[in-house]
CSV table of C-alpha atoms in Angstrom, one decimal:
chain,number,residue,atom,x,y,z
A,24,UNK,CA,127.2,86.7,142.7
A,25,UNK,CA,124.4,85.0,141.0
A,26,UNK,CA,122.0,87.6,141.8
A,27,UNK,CA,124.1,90.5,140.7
A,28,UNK,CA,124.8,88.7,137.3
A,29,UNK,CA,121.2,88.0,137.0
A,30,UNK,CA,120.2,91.3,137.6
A,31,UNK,CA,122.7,92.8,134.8
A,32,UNK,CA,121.8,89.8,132.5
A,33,UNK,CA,117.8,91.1,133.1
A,34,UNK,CA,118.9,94.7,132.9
A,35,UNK,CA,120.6,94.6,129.7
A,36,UNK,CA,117.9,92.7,128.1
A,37,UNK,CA,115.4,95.5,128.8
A,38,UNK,CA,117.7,98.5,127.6
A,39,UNK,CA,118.4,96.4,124.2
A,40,UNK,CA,114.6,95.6,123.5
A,41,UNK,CA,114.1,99.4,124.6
A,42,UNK,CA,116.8,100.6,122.0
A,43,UNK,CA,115.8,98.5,119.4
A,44,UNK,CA,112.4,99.6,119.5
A,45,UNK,CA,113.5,103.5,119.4
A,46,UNK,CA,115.7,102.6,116.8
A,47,UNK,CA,113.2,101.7,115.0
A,48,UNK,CA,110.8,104.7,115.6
A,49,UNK,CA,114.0,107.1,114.5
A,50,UNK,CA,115.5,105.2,111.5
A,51,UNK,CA,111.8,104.5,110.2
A,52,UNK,CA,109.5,107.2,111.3
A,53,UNK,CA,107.1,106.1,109.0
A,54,UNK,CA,107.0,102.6,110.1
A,55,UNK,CA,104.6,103.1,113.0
A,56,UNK,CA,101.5,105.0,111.1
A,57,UNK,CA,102.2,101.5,108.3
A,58,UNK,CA,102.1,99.3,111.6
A,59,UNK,CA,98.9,101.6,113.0
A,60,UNK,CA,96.7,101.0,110.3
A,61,UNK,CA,97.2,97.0,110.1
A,62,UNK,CA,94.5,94.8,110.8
A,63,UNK,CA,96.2,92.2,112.3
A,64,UNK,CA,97.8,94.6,115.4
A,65,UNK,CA,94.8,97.7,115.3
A,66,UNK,CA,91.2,96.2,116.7
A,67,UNK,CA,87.8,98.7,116.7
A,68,UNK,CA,89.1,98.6,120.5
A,69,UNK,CA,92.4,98.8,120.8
A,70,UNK,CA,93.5,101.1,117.9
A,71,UNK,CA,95.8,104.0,118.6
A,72,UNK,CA,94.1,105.9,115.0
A,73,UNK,CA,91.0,105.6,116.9
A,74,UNK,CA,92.3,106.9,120.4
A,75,UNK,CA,93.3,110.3,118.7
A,76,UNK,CA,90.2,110.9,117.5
A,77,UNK,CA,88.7,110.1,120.7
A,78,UNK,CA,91.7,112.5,122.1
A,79,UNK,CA,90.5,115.4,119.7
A,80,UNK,CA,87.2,115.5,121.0
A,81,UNK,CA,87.9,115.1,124.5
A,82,UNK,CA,90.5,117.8,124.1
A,83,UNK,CA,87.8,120.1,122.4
A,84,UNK,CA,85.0,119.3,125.2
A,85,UNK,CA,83.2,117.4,122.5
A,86,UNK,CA,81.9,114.1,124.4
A,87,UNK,CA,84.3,111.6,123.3
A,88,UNK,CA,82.5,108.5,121.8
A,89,UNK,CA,80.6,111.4,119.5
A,90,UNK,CA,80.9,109.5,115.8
A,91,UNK,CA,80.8,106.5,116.8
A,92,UNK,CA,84.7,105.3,116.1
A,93,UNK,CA,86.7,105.7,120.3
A,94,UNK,CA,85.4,102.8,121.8
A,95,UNK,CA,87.7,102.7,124.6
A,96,UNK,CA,88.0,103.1,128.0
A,97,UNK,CA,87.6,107.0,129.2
A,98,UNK,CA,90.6,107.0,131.3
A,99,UNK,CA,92.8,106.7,128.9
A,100,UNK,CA,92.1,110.1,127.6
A,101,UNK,CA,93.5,112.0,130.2
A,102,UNK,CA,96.7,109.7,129.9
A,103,UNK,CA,97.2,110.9,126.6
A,104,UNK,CA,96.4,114.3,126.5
A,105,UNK,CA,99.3,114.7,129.4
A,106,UNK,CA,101.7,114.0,126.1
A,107,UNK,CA,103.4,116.5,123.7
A,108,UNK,CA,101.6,116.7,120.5
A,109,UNK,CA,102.1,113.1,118.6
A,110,UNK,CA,102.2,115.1,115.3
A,111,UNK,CA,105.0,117.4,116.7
A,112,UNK,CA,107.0,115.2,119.4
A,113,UNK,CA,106.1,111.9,118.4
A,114,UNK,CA,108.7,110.3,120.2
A,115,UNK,CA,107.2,110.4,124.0
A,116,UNK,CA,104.6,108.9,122.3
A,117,UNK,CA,106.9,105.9,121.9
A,118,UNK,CA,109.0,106.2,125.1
A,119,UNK,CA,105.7,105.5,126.9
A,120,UNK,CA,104.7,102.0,125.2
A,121,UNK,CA,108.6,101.1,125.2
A,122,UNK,CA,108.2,101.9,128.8
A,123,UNK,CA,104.9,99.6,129.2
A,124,UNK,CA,106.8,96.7,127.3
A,125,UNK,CA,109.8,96.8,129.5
A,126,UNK,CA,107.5,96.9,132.9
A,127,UNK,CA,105.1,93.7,130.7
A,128,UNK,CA,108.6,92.2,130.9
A,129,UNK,CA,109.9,92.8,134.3
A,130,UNK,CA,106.7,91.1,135.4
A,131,UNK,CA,107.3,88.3,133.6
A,132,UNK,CA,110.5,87.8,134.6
A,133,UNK,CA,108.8,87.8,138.2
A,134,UNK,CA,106.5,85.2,136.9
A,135,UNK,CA,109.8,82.7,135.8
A,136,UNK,CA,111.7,83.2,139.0
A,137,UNK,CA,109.0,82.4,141.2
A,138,UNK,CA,109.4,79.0,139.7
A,139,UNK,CA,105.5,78.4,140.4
A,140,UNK,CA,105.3,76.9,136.8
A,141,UNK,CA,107.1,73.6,137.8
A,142,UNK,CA,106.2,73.8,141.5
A,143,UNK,CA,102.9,75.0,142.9
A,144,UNK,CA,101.9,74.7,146.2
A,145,UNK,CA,99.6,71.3,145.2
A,146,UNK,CA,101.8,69.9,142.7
A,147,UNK,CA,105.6,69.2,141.9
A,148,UNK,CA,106.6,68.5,138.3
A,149,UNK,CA,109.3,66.0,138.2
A,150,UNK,CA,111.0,68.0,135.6
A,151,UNK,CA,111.1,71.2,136.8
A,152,UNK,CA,115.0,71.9,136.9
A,153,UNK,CA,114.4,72.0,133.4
A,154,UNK,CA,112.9,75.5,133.4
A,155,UNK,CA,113.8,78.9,131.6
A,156,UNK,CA,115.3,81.7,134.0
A,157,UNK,CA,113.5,85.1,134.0
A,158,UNK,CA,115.9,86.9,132.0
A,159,UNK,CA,115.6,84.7,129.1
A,160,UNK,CA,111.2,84.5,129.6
A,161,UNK,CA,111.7,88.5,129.3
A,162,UNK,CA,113.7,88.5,126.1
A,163,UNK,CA,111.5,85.9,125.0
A,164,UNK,CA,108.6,88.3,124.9
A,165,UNK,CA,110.5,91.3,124.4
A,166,UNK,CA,111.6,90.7,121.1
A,167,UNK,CA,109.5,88.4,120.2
A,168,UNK,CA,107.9,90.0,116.5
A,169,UNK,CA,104.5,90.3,117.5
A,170,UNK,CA,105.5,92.0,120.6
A,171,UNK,CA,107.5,94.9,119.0
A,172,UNK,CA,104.4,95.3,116.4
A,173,UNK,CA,102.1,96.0,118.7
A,174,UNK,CA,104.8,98.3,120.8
A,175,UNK,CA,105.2,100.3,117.4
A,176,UNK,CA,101.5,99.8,116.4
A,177,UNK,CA,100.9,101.7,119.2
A,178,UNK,CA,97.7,99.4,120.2
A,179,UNK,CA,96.3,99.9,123.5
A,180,UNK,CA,96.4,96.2,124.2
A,181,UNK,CA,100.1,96.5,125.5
A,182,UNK,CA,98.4,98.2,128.8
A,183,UNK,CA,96.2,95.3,129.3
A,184,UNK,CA,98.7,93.0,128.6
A,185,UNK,CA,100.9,94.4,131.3
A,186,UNK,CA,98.1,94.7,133.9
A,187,UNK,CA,97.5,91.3,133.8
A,188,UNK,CA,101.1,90.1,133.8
A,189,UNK,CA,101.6,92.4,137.1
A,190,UNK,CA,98.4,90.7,138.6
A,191,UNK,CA,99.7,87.0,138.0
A,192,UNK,CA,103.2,88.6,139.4
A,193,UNK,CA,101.4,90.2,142.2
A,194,UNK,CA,99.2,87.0,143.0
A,195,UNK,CA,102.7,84.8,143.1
A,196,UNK,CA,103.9,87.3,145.7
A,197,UNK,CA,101.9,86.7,148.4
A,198,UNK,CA,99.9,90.3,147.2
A,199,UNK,CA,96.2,88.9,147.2
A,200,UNK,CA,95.3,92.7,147.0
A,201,UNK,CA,97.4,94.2,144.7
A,202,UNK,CA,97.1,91.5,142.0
A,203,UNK,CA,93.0,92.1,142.4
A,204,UNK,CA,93.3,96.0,142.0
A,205,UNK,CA,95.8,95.0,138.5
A,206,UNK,CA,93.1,92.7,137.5
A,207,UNK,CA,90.8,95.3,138.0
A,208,UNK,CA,92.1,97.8,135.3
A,209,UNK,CA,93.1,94.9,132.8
A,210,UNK,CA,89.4,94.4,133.2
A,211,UNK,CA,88.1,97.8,132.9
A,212,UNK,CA,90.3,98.4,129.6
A,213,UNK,CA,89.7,94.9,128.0
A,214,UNK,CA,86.5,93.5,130.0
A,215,UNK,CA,87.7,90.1,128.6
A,216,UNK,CA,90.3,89.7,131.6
A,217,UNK,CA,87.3,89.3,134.0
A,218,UNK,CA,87.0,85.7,133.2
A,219,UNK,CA,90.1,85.4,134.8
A,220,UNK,CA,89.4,86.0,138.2
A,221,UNK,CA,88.4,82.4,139.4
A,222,UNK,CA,92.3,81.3,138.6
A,223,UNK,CA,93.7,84.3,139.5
A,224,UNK,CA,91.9,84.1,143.3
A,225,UNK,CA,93.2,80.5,143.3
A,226,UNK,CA,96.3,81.3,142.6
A,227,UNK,CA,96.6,84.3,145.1
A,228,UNK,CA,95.5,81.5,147.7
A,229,UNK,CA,97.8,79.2,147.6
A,230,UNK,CA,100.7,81.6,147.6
A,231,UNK,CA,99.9,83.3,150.7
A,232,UNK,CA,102.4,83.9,153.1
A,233,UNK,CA,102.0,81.8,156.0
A,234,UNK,CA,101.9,85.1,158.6
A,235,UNK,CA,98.4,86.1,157.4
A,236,UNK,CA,97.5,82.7,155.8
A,237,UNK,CA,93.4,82.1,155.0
A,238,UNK,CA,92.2,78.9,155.7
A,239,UNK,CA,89.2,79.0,153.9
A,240,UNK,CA,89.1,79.9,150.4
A,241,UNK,CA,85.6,80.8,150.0
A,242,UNK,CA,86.1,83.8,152.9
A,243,UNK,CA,89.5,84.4,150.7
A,244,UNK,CA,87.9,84.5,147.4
A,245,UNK,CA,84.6,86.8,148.7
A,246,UNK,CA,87.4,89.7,149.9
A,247,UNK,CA,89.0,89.3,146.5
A,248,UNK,CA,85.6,89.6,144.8
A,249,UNK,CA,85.1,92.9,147.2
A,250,UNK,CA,88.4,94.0,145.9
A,251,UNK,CA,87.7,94.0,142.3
A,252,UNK,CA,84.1,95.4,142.8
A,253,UNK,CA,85.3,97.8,144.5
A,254,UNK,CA,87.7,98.7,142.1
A,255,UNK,CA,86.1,98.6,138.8
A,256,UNK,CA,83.1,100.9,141.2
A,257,UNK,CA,85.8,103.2,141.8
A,258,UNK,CA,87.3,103.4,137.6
A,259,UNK,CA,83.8,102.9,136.5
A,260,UNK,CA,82.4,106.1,138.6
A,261,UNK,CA,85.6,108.2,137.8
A,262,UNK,CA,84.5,106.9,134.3
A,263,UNK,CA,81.0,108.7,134.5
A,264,UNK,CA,82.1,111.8,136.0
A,265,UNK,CA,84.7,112.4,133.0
A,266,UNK,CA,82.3,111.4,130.4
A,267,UNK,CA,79.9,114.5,131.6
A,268,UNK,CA,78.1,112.8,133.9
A,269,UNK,CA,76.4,110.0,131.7
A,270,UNK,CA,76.6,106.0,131.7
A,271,UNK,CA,76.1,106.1,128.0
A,272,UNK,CA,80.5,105.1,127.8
A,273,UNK,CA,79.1,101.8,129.1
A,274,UNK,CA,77.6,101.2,125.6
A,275,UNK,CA,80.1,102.3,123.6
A,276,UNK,CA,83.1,100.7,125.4
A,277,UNK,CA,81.7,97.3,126.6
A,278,UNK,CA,78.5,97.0,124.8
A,279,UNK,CA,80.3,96.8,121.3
A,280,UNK,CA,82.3,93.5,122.6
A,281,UNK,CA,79.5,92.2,123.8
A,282,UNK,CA,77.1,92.9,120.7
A,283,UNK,CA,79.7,93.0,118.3
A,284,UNK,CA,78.1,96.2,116.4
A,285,UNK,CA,81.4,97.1,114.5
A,286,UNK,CA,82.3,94.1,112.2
A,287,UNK,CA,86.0,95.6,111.5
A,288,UNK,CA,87.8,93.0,110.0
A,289,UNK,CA,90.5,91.3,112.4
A,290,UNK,CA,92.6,88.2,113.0
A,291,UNK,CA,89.6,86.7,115.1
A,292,UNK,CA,86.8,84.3,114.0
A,293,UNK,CA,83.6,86.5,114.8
A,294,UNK,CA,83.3,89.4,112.6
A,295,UNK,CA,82.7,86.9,109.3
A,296,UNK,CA,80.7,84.5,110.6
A,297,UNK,CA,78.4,87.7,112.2
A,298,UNK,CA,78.6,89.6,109.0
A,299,UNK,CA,76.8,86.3,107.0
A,300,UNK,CA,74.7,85.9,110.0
A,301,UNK,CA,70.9,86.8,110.0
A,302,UNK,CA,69.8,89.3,111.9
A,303,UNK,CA,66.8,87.5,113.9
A,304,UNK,CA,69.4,84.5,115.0
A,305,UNK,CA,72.2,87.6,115.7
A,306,UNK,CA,71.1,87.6,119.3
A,307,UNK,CA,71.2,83.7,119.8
A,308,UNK,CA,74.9,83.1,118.5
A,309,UNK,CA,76.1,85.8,120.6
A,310,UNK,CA,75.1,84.1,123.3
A,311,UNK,CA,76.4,81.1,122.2
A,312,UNK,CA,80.1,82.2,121.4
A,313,UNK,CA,80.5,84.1,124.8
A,314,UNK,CA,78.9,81.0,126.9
A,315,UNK,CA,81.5,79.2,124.6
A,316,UNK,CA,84.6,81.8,125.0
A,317,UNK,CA,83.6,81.7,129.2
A,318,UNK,CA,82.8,77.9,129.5
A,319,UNK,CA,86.6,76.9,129.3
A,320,UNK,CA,87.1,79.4,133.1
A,321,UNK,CA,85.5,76.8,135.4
A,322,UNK,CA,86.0,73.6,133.7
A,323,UNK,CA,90.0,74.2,133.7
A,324,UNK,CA,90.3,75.9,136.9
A,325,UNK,CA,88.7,72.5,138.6
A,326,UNK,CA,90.4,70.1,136.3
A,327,UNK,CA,93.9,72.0,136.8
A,328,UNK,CA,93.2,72.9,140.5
A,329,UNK,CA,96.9,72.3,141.7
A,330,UNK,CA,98.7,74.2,138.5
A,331,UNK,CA,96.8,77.5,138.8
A,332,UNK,CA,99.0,79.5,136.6
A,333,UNK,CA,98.8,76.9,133.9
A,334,UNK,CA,95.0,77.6,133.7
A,335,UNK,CA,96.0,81.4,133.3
A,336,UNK,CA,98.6,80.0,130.9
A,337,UNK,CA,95.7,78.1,128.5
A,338,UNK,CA,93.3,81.1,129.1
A,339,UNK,CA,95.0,83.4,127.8
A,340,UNK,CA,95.7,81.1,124.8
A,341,UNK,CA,92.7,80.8,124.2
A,342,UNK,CA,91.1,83.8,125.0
A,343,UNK,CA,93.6,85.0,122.0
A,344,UNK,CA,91.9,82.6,119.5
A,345,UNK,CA,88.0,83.2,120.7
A,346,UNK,CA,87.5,86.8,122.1
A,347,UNK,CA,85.3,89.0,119.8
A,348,UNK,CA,88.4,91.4,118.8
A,349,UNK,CA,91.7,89.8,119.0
A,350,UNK,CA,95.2,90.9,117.6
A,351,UNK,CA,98.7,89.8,117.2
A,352,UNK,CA,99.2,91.6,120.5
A,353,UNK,CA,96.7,89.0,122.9
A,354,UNK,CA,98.8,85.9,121.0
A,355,UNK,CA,102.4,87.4,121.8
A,356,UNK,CA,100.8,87.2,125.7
A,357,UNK,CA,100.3,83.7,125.2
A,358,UNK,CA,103.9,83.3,123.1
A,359,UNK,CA,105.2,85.3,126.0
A,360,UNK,CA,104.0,82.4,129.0
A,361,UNK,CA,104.6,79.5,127.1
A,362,UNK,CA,108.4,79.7,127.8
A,363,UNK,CA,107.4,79.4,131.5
A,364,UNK,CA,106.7,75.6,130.9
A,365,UNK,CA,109.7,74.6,128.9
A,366,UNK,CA,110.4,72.0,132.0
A,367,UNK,CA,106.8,69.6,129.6
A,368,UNK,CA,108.5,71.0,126.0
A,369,UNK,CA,109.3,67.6,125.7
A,370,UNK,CA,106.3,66.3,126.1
A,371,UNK,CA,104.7,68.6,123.4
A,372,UNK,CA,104.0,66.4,120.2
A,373,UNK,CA,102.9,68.7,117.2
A,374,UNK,CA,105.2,72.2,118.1
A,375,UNK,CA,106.7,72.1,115.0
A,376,UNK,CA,103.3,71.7,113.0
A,377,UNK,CA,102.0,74.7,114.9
A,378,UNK,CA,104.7,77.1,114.6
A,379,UNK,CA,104.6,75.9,110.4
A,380,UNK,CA,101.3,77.0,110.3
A,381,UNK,CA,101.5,80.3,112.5
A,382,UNK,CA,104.5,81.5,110.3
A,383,UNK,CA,102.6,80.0,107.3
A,384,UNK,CA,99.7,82.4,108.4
A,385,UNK,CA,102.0,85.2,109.4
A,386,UNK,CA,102.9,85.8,105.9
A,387,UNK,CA,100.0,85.1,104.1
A,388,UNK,CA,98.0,87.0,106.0
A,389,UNK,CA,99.1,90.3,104.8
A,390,UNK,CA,99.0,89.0,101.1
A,391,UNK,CA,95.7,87.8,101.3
A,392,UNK,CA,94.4,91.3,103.0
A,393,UNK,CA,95.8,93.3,100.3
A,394,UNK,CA,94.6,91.1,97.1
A,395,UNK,CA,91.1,91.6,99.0
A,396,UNK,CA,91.2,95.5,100.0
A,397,UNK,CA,94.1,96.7,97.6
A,398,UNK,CA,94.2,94.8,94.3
A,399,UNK,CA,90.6,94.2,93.5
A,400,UNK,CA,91.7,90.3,93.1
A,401,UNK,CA,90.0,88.6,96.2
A,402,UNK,CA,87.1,89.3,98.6
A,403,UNK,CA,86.5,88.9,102.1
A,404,UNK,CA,86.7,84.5,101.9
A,405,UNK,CA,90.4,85.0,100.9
A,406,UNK,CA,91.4,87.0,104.6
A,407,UNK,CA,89.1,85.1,106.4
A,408,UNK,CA,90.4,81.8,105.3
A,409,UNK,CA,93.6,82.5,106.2
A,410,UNK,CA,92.8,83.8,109.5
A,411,UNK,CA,91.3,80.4,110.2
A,412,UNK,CA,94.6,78.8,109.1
A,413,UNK,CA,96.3,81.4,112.2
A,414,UNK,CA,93.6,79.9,114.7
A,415,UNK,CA,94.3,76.5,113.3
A,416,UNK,CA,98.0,77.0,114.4
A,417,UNK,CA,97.1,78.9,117.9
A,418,UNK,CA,95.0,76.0,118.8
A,419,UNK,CA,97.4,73.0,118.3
A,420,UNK,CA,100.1,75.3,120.6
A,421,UNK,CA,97.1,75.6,123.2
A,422,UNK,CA,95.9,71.8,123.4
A,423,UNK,CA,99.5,70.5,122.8
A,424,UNK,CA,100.4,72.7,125.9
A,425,UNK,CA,97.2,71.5,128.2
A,426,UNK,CA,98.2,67.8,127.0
A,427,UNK,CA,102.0,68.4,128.1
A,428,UNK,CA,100.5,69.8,131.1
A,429,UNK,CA,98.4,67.3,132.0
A,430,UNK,CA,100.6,64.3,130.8
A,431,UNK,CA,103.2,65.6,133.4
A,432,UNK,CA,100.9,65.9,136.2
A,433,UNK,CA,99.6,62.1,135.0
A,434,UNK,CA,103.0,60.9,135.3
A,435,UNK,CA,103.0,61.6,138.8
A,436,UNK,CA,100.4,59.7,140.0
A,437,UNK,CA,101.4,56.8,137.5
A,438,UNK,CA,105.4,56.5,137.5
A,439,UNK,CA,105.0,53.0,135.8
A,440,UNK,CA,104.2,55.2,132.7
A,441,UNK,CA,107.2,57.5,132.3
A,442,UNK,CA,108.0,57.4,129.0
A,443,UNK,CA,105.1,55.1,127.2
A,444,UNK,CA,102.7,56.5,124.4
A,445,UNK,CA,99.6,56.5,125.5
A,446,UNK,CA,96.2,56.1,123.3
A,447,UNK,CA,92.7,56.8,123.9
A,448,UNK,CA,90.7,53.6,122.4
């Protein structure tokens, strides 16, 4: 009985997001070109403006990255082109990333009623009958704001986003293999989902199913490593054989996020800094902010050995605040796993100070952008300024969750000090 009602309870969460979000489309059919063209959703790499020009070519056999403005992955071409006309029949446009949402969701909901959040195979939180069930993680995410943004943005990010949510599903499972091959293509279309392999492997360990359990997680992790290899080999070379033959997509795909070579304004903290930057000292501070944006991967994933979903949890957190391109999209991923630790909400001390300052950046944001671009009244020191106020705000949600985290996981080895404050001298 509890099943069936938490199947209907799951089922009609996923056909109201999906209605609400065709609702949209048909009542305001101008709202998703508006949404399209915004900063905060549409990156140099995840922009849907920029995938139809990329499609226009490719459907002309005119090399796609000709220009200089698709700097996607290839394979999402042929996706496309298998859709009516978006000029004509834009609504299968919208089915599909409605569709994408709803199977981000689903996922998720996997994720909450694995229950891995407040009991991993190394570690038992002593709160963890306080936890959100999957249906309410799902609508959660689902209409969460920045979620249905991005859905009607159109922004390519939604595919990554549901790769990796199908990988950590996959990896709680039992399904070493499959959550590999869905790491693989969040990978390939984002290359910034990479950096979570080391969690992800842990985490596919230590939910193995005791039939075919490995013993020795460095055998384990070397025939997930093969996996992913393998995979990204196989999109890579499927890749070069679409692109006419050539490896130059590697440049224009990957080598912009790692060079940074289009300085699009966006929600993140590179494009500013880079644009003030010299060029003989570009080189060095690249360097510097990926070793910085890659150095949090092995120091969590030791720390936070026995909660392995709470490093994805952090990662992805703050992989939102310090990748080279982020949008609204990578922080409703975060928003969207936060709910799997409501058991340590309790122990979270400045949530109200960080959702003040997201919202206060939310709305400002948008203001600030159009007094620089629009009205003549600002320049570039009035957006950036406030997008340092929205990283600000995701990085108190990201260090008051690792404190929570930890705290809990302190309070097991030390029951004497349930419930006193604590301060570093």
């Amino acid at each position: 009985m509890a099943s069936s009602m938490t199947l209907r309870g799951r089922g009609g969460v996923y056909i109201s997001a999906a209605l609400l979000r065709l609702l949209l489309v048909l009542v305001f059919p101008g709202l998703p070109d508006l949404l399209t063209g915004r900063v905060e959703i549409s990156t140099p790499v995840t922009s849907f403006k920029r995938l139809q020009e990329g499609l226009f070519l490719y459907n002309h056999n005119v090399w796609p990255y000709d220009g200089g403005v698709y700097h996607q992955a290839p394979l999402l071409l042929p996706l496309f082109s298998l859709l009516p006309d978006i000029k004509t029949w834009p609504i299968f446009t919208s089915v599909l990333y409605v569709a994408i949402d709803v199977l981000s969701a689903d996922a998720l909901c996997r994720i909450a009623e694995s229950g891995e959040a407040g009991q991993s195979r190394m570690f038992t939180s002593p709160r963890r009958g306080k936890r959100a069930t999957g249906p309410v993680v799902a609508a959660a995410f689902l209409f969460n704001p920045f979620t249905i943004a991005s859905c009607l943005g159109r922004s390519t990010s939604v595919f990554t986003t549901c790769a990796i949510l199908h990988a950590i599903s996959r990896a709680l499972s039992g399904s070493a293999f499959n959550a590999m091959v869905a790491l693989s293509f969040a990978s390939y279309l984002s290359m910034y989902p990479i950096l979570l392999l080391p969690p992800a492997i842990l985490l596919a360990f230590d939910r193995q199913p005791d039939k075919r359990r490995t013993g020795n997680i460095i055998s384990f992790s070397a025939k997930c490593l093969a996996v992913v290899t393998s995979c990204l080999g196989l999109l890579l070379g499927i890749s070069f054989l679409l692109t006419g033959s050539s490896w130059e997509f590697l440049n224009r795909t990957y080598g912009i996020q790692l060079t940074l070579s289009d300085l699009t304004p966006n929600v993140g903290l590179w494009w500013y800094f880079f644009i003030e930057m010299f060029d003989s000292f570009r080189a060095f501070f690249l360097a510097v902010f990926w070793l910085h944006l890659a150095s949090y991967v092995g120091g969590l994933s030791i720390r936070l050995r026995t909660q392995p979903l709470a490093v994805l949890t952090i990662l992805l957190g703050i992989f939102a605040i310090f990748k080279p391109y982020p949008s609204i999209s990578d922080t409703s991923l975060f928003m969207a796993m936060l709910p799997l630790y409501w058991h340590v909400f309790a122990l979270m001390r400045y949530t109200f100070v960080a959702s003040a300052t997201l919202l206060y950046a939310t709305f400002l944001g948008p203001a600030f952008y159009y007094l620089w671009i629009y009205a003549g009244s600002g320049n570039a020191n009035f957006f950036y300024a406030i997008t340092l106020v929205w990283s600000l705000g995701q990085s108190l949600l990201v260090t008051d969750l690792t404190f929570a985290v930890l705290r809990d996981e302190w309070e097991v080895e030390r029951p004497d000090m349930v419930g006193k404050e604590v301060k570093q001298i």
